[in-house]
Every structure is written in structure tokens, then in C-alpha cells.
Amino acid sequence: MEYMSTEIRSAREAMTIFKILGIKEITTERQRKNGTQVFELPIHKMYGPSNKYPLRFATYKSGYVRNVTECNASPYQCNKRIDSELEYFKSGKVDSMGRPLYTQFTTRTCELIPGWEERLIYLAKFIIKNYYQKPTYQISDYTMDVMKSQYKQANDLRNQTDLLPFDEEEDKFFCSTDDVQVIINGHRYNLS
């Protein structure tokens, strides 16, 4: 049996993987002119029965790879995070000998990916690692339709006024003309 490599080494292999997995490129003409590519996965992110959004990722000419799904408050970076160089700032304090004290400061930034091909390969590996190797919860269209109808039915019932389940004309139990008889210590009392 011949060994088949699972390592993605070129943009062509990444695009082949996208085609096999059903990932579509949905880049607009304006985005293409700016050096951006947008891809849509066949997997949806769900926020309630009527809110499902397809997962979308974009690669930018600036070196970023981002999740740009519509339901996100803002696009977030998928790039690797790295620590920046240490920076030193005067703290405004002095030591016992009158020398200024410094505070060291570092931040975490994204590692930018300079080449188009490297960004595409990184995106393909990121998608496979995070959305195809972990268990995903896919829901069929029938299940979605049932969930929507149940949601609508519950919402309609929630918005009704508190009505009894029977008509007032047929109300045999709560009629004001009925007398209620109570026996206390052997004496019968009629309550109306």
C-alpha cells in the first residue's frame, strides 16, 4: 500500500482540499482587487433555531488570516500569537540612589504571513485542524425545520393572554349562580 501524504505543501493542494471539503470561494471583485480572498465552509454556526450562519474565513494581503463569520461582533485573527520585544518605560520613580526606575512591558501580536501561498496553506491547515478533526455538530435541514416550528409554536403560546382551555358558556365549575354547601360541626351552610 502506497503512503499518501496528508501535509499541505502548496496553494494548489490547499484549493484541492477546499474543493473536496465543499469550501467555496466567495470573494467579491473589490476584495480581489485589494488582495483579499474569502472562503465559506459548508458548516454553519448556530445561535438559536432561526439564526444559523455559514463559517467564513478571509486572507488579507497585509498578512492576516481572519474568521469573518457574520455573527461575530468583529473579525478575529487566526494567525499565531507571538510575544513582542521587551520595551522599557520610565516608571516615574527613583531608587535610593536617585536613579530612575524602569518598567518592562511586552505585548502579544499576530505573526503576519507575508506570501499569498503561505496564507492559503495556513488557512487550509487551520480549518482542517479546528473544524474537521474535532467533532462538529451538524444538524440536518429536517431537524432545523422542526426546531423552527417548535420555537414559533412556543413563542405564539407565550404571547397569548391567560385563557382557560374551555368556553365560558360551558363553564359548569365556576358559575356564579351555583351554591356551595359546607358542613361544619353537623350544621349545613349555603355559600353563594
mmCIF file of C-alpha atoms in Angstrom:
data_model
loop_
_atom_site.group_PDB
_atom_site.id
_atom_site.type_symbol
_atom_site.label_atom_id
_atom_site.label_comp_id
_atom_site.label_asym_id
_atom_site.label_seq_id
_atom_site.Cartn_x
_atom_site.Cartn_y
_atom_site.Cartn_z
ATOM 1 C CA MET A 1 0.000 0.000 0.000
ATOM 2 C CA GLU A 2 1.376 3.364 -1.020
ATOM 3 C CA TYR A 3 1.703 6.036 1.663
ATOM 4 C CA MET A 4 -0.278 9.178 0.904
ATOM 5 C CA SER A 5 0.978 12.399 2.483
ATOM 6 C CA THR A 6 -1.531 14.494 4.378
ATOM 7 C CA GLU A 7 0.755 17.513 4.538
ATOM 8 C CA ILE A 8 -0.436 20.516 2.504
ATOM 9 C CA ARG A 9 2.569 21.992 0.727
ATOM 10 C CA SER A 10 1.173 24.249 -1.995
ATOM 11 C CA ALA A 11 -1.726 26.561 -2.772
ATOM 12 C CA ARG A 12 -2.888 24.072 -5.402
ATOM 13 C CA GLU A 13 -3.144 21.315 -2.763
ATOM 14 C CA ALA A 14 -4.986 23.724 -0.437
ATOM 15 C CA MET A 15 -7.511 24.576 -3.175
ATOM 16 C CA THR A 16 -7.956 20.859 -3.920
ATOM 17 C CA ILE A 17 -8.669 20.227 -0.230
ATOM 18 C CA PHE A 18 -11.175 23.104 -0.258
ATOM 19 C CA LYS A 19 -12.927 21.587 -3.273
ATOM 20 C CA ILE A 20 -13.087 18.130 -1.656
ATOM 21 C CA LEU A 21 -14.469 19.561 1.602
ATOM 22 C CA GLY A 22 -17.048 21.745 -0.181
ATOM 23 C CA ILE A 23 -15.411 25.037 0.827
ATOM 24 C CA LYS A 24 -16.392 27.744 -1.663
ATOM 25 C CA GLU A 25 -14.516 30.906 -2.535
ATOM 26 C CA ILE A 26 -16.952 33.839 -2.289
ATOM 27 C CA THR A 27 -14.550 36.709 -2.922
ATOM 28 C CA THR A 28 -16.112 39.838 -4.444
ATOM 29 C CA GLU A 29 -14.385 41.725 -7.234
ATOM 30 C CA ARG A 30 -13.498 44.597 -4.923
ATOM 31 C CA GLN A 31 -11.966 42.230 -2.360
ATOM 32 C CA ARG A 32 -9.951 40.546 -5.099
ATOM 33 C CA LYS A 33 -8.528 43.919 -6.201
ATOM 34 C CA ASN A 34 -7.454 44.584 -2.599
ATOM 35 C CA GLY A 35 -5.674 41.215 -2.336
ATOM 36 C CA THR A 36 -8.317 39.596 -0.094
ATOM 37 C CA GLN A 37 -9.809 36.126 -0.505
ATOM 38 C CA VAL A 38 -12.926 34.938 1.345
ATOM 39 C CA PHE A 39 -13.924 31.280 1.782
ATOM 40 C CA GLU A 40 -17.211 29.849 3.066
ATOM 41 C CA LEU A 41 -17.397 26.463 4.795
ATOM 42 C CA PRO A 42 -20.409 24.148 4.450
ATOM 43 C CA ILE A 43 -20.565 24.149 8.275
ATOM 44 C CA HIS A 44 -22.936 26.559 9.992
ATOM 45 C CA LYS A 45 -22.589 28.228 13.381
ATOM 46 C CA MET A 46 -25.892 28.244 15.243
ATOM 47 C CA TYR A 47 -27.260 30.859 17.597
ATOM 48 C CA GLY A 48 -30.792 29.608 18.229
ATOM 49 C CA PRO A 49 -33.143 27.757 15.898
ATOM 50 C CA SER A 50 -33.574 30.584 13.406
ATOM 51 C CA ASN A 51 -30.038 32.001 13.475
ATOM 52 C CA LYS A 52 -27.546 29.914 11.565
ATOM 53 C CA TYR A 53 -24.589 31.457 9.812
ATOM 54 C CA PRO A 54 -22.078 29.810 7.467
ATOM 55 C CA LEU A 55 -18.489 29.936 8.719
ATOM 56 C CA ARG A 56 -16.362 32.308 6.647
ATOM 57 C CA PHE A 57 -12.629 32.934 6.621
ATOM 58 C CA ALA A 58 -10.586 35.574 4.807
ATOM 59 C CA THR A 59 -6.929 36.001 3.932
ATOM 60 C CA TYR A 60 -5.601 39.532 3.554
ATOM 61 C CA LYS A 61 -2.697 40.971 1.591
ATOM 62 C CA SER A 62 -1.444 42.537 4.848
ATOM 63 C CA GLY A 63 -0.669 39.037 6.201
ATOM 64 C CA TYR A 64 -3.718 38.365 8.349
ATOM 65 C CA VAL A 65 -5.990 35.315 8.275
ATOM 66 C CA ARG A 66 -9.322 36.041 9.972
ATOM 67 C CA ASN A 67 -12.652 34.451 10.826
ATOM 68 C CA VAL A 68 -15.202 36.792 9.244
ATOM 69 C CA THR A 69 -18.439 34.927 10.040
ATOM 70 C CA GLU A 70 -21.428 37.313 10.026
ATOM 71 C CA CYS A 71 -22.484 36.554 13.611
ATOM 72 C CA ASN A 72 -19.129 37.629 15.085
ATOM 73 C CA ALA A 73 -19.032 41.057 16.675
ATOM 74 C CA SER A 74 -15.847 41.667 14.695
ATOM 75 C CA PRO A 75 -13.441 39.535 12.637
ATOM 76 C CA TYR A 76 -10.854 37.790 14.775
ATOM 77 C CA GLN A 77 -7.345 36.743 13.853
ATOM 78 C CA CYS A 78 -6.471 33.117 13.230
ATOM 79 C CA ASN A 79 -2.745 33.917 12.943
ATOM 80 C CA LYS A 80 -0.347 32.530 15.524
ATOM 81 C CA ARG A 81 0.222 34.806 18.510
ATOM 82 C CA ILE A 82 3.763 35.825 19.391
ATOM 83 C CA ASP A 83 5.321 37.967 22.121
ATOM 84 C CA SER A 84 6.750 41.282 21.040
ATOM 85 C CA GLU A 85 10.179 42.591 22.011
ATOM 86 C CA LEU A 86 10.567 43.856 25.570
ATOM 87 C CA GLU A 87 10.073 47.591 25.874
ATOM 88 C CA TYR A 88 11.179 49.726 28.803
ATOM 89 C CA PHE A 89 9.369 52.761 30.163
ATOM 90 C CA LYS A 90 10.341 55.171 32.935
ATOM 91 C CA SER A 91 8.121 54.437 35.900
ATOM 92 C CA GLY A 92 8.424 57.922 37.360
ATOM 93 C CA LYS A 93 10.072 56.518 40.480
ATOM 94 C CA VAL A 94 13.695 56.588 41.608
ATOM 95 C CA ASP A 95 15.729 54.160 43.639
ATOM 96 C CA SER A 96 17.575 55.025 46.880
ATOM 97 C CA MET A 97 20.480 56.491 44.920
ATOM 98 C CA GLY A 98 18.273 58.773 42.784
ATOM 99 C CA ARG A 99 18.476 56.701 39.590
ATOM 100 C CA PRO A 100 15.237 56.400 37.549
ATOM 101 C CA LEU A 101 13.442 53.046 37.706
ATOM 102 C CA TYR A 102 12.151 51.421 34.554
ATOM 103 C CA THR A 103 9.206 49.111 33.941
ATOM 104 C CA GLN A 104 9.435 46.404 31.313
ATOM 105 C CA PHE A 105 6.469 45.847 29.055
ATOM 106 C CA THR A 106 5.632 43.248 26.413
ATOM 107 C CA THR A 107 2.582 42.654 24.228
ATOM 108 C CA ARG A 108 1.248 39.763 22.195
ATOM 109 C CA THR A 109 0.807 40.357 18.491
ATOM 110 C CA CYS A 110 -0.100 38.282 15.470
ATOM 111 C CA GLU A 111 2.595 36.702 13.366
ATOM 112 C CA LEU A 112 1.879 38.048 9.887
ATOM 113 C CA ILE A 113 2.097 35.668 6.921
ATOM 114 C CA PRO A 114 3.694 37.578 4.019
ATOM 115 C CA GLY A 115 3.008 35.374 0.979
ATOM 116 C CA TRP A 116 -0.334 34.560 -0.665
ATOM 117 C CA GLU A 117 0.520 30.863 -0.947
ATOM 118 C CA GLU A 118 1.640 30.617 2.699
ATOM 119 C CA ARG A 119 -1.606 32.294 3.859
ATOM 120 C CA LEU A 120 -3.688 29.830 1.837
ATOM 121 C CA ILE A 121 -1.758 26.844 3.191
ATOM 122 C CA TYR A 122 -2.072 28.189 6.752
ATOM 123 C CA LEU A 123 -5.839 28.685 6.312
ATOM 124 C CA ALA A 124 -6.305 25.149 4.954
ATOM 125 C CA LYS A 125 -4.389 23.662 7.893
ATOM 126 C CA PHE A 126 -6.285 25.860 10.368
ATOM 127 C CA ILE A 127 -9.689 24.826 9.002
ATOM 128 C CA ILE A 128 -8.824 21.115 8.946
ATOM 129 C CA LYS A 129 -7.401 21.219 12.472
ATOM 130 C CA ASN A 130 -10.235 23.218 14.062
ATOM 131 C CA TYR A 131 -13.329 22.201 12.105
ATOM 132 C CA TYR A 132 -12.726 18.779 10.553
ATOM 133 C CA GLN A 133 -10.609 16.895 13.097
ATOM 134 C CA LYS A 134 -12.704 17.886 16.107
ATOM 135 C CA PRO A 135 -16.276 16.650 16.456
ATOM 136 C CA THR A 136 -18.646 19.073 14.773
ATOM 137 C CA TYR A 137 -22.338 19.211 15.440
ATOM 138 C CA GLN A 138 -24.090 19.254 12.111
ATOM 139 C CA ILE A 139 -27.870 19.433 12.057
ATOM 140 C CA SER A 140 -30.000 18.256 9.155
ATOM 141 C CA ASP A 141 -32.485 20.558 7.416
ATOM 142 C CA TYR A 142 -35.411 18.472 8.740
ATOM 143 C CA THR A 143 -34.225 18.924 12.325
ATOM 144 C CA MET A 144 -33.796 22.661 11.722
ATOM 145 C CA ASP A 145 -37.355 22.913 10.338
ATOM 146 C CA VAL A 146 -38.771 21.053 13.357
ATOM 147 C CA MET A 147 -36.802 23.282 15.734
ATOM 148 C CA LYS A 148 -38.094 26.408 13.971
ATOM 149 C CA SER A 149 -41.715 25.257 14.118
ATOM 150 C CA GLN A 150 -41.401 24.330 17.803
ATOM 151 C CA TYR A 151 -39.810 27.694 18.530
ATOM 152 C CA LYS A 152 -42.605 29.514 16.690
ATOM 153 C CA GLN A 153 -45.309 27.487 18.439
ATOM 154 C CA ALA A 154 -43.792 28.150 21.879
ATOM 155 C CA ASN A 155 -43.438 31.840 21.063
ATOM 156 C CA ASP A 156 -47.086 32.054 19.907
ATOM 157 C CA LEU A 157 -48.280 30.339 23.089
ATOM 158 C CA ARG A 158 -46.131 32.641 25.199
ATOM 159 C CA ASN A 159 -47.777 35.704 23.636
ATOM 160 C CA GLN A 160 -51.391 34.628 24.316
ATOM 161 C CA THR A 161 -53.358 36.008 27.229
ATOM 162 C CA ASP A 162 -54.063 33.627 30.084
ATOM 163 C CA LEU A 163 -57.253 31.971 28.779
ATOM 164 C CA LEU A 164 -58.846 28.906 30.247
ATOM 165 C CA PRO A 165 -58.989 25.946 27.872
ATOM 166 C CA PHE A 166 -62.834 25.842 27.789
ATOM 167 C CA ASP A 167 -65.594 28.259 26.745
ATOM 168 C CA GLU A 168 -67.342 30.437 29.307
ATOM 169 C CA GLU A 169 -70.803 29.226 28.186
ATOM 170 C CA GLU A 170 -69.934 25.649 29.053
ATOM 171 C CA ASP A 171 -68.420 26.656 32.385
ATOM 172 C CA LYS A 172 -70.027 24.172 34.769
ATOM 173 C CA PHE A 173 -67.491 24.538 37.524
ATOM 174 C CA PHE A 174 -67.241 28.282 38.087
ATOM 175 C CA CYS A 175 -70.793 29.593 37.582
ATOM 176 C CA SER A 176 -71.840 32.428 39.927
ATOM 177 C CA THR A 177 -75.416 31.056 40.270
ATOM 178 C CA ASP A 178 -74.215 27.836 41.859
ATOM 179 C CA ASP A 179 -74.474 27.464 45.613
ATOM 180 C CA VAL A 180 -71.704 25.899 47.592
ATOM 181 C CA GLN A 181 -72.703 23.872 50.626
ATOM 182 C CA VAL A 182 -70.375 23.441 53.558
ATOM 183 C CA ILE A 183 -70.993 21.287 56.622
ATOM 184 C CA ILE A 184 -69.292 22.415 59.811
ATOM 185 C CA ASN A 185 -69.900 20.534 63.091
ATOM 186 C CA GLY A 186 -73.020 18.941 61.681
ATOM 187 C CA HIS A 187 -74.563 22.233 60.502
ATOM 188 C CA ARG A 188 -75.078 22.843 56.795
ATOM 189 C CA TYR A 189 -74.249 26.312 55.419
ATOM 190 C CA ASN A 190 -75.024 27.565 51.881
ATOM 191 C CA LEU A 191 -72.470 29.928 50.374
ATOM 192 C CA SER A 192 -73.246 31.907 47.240
#
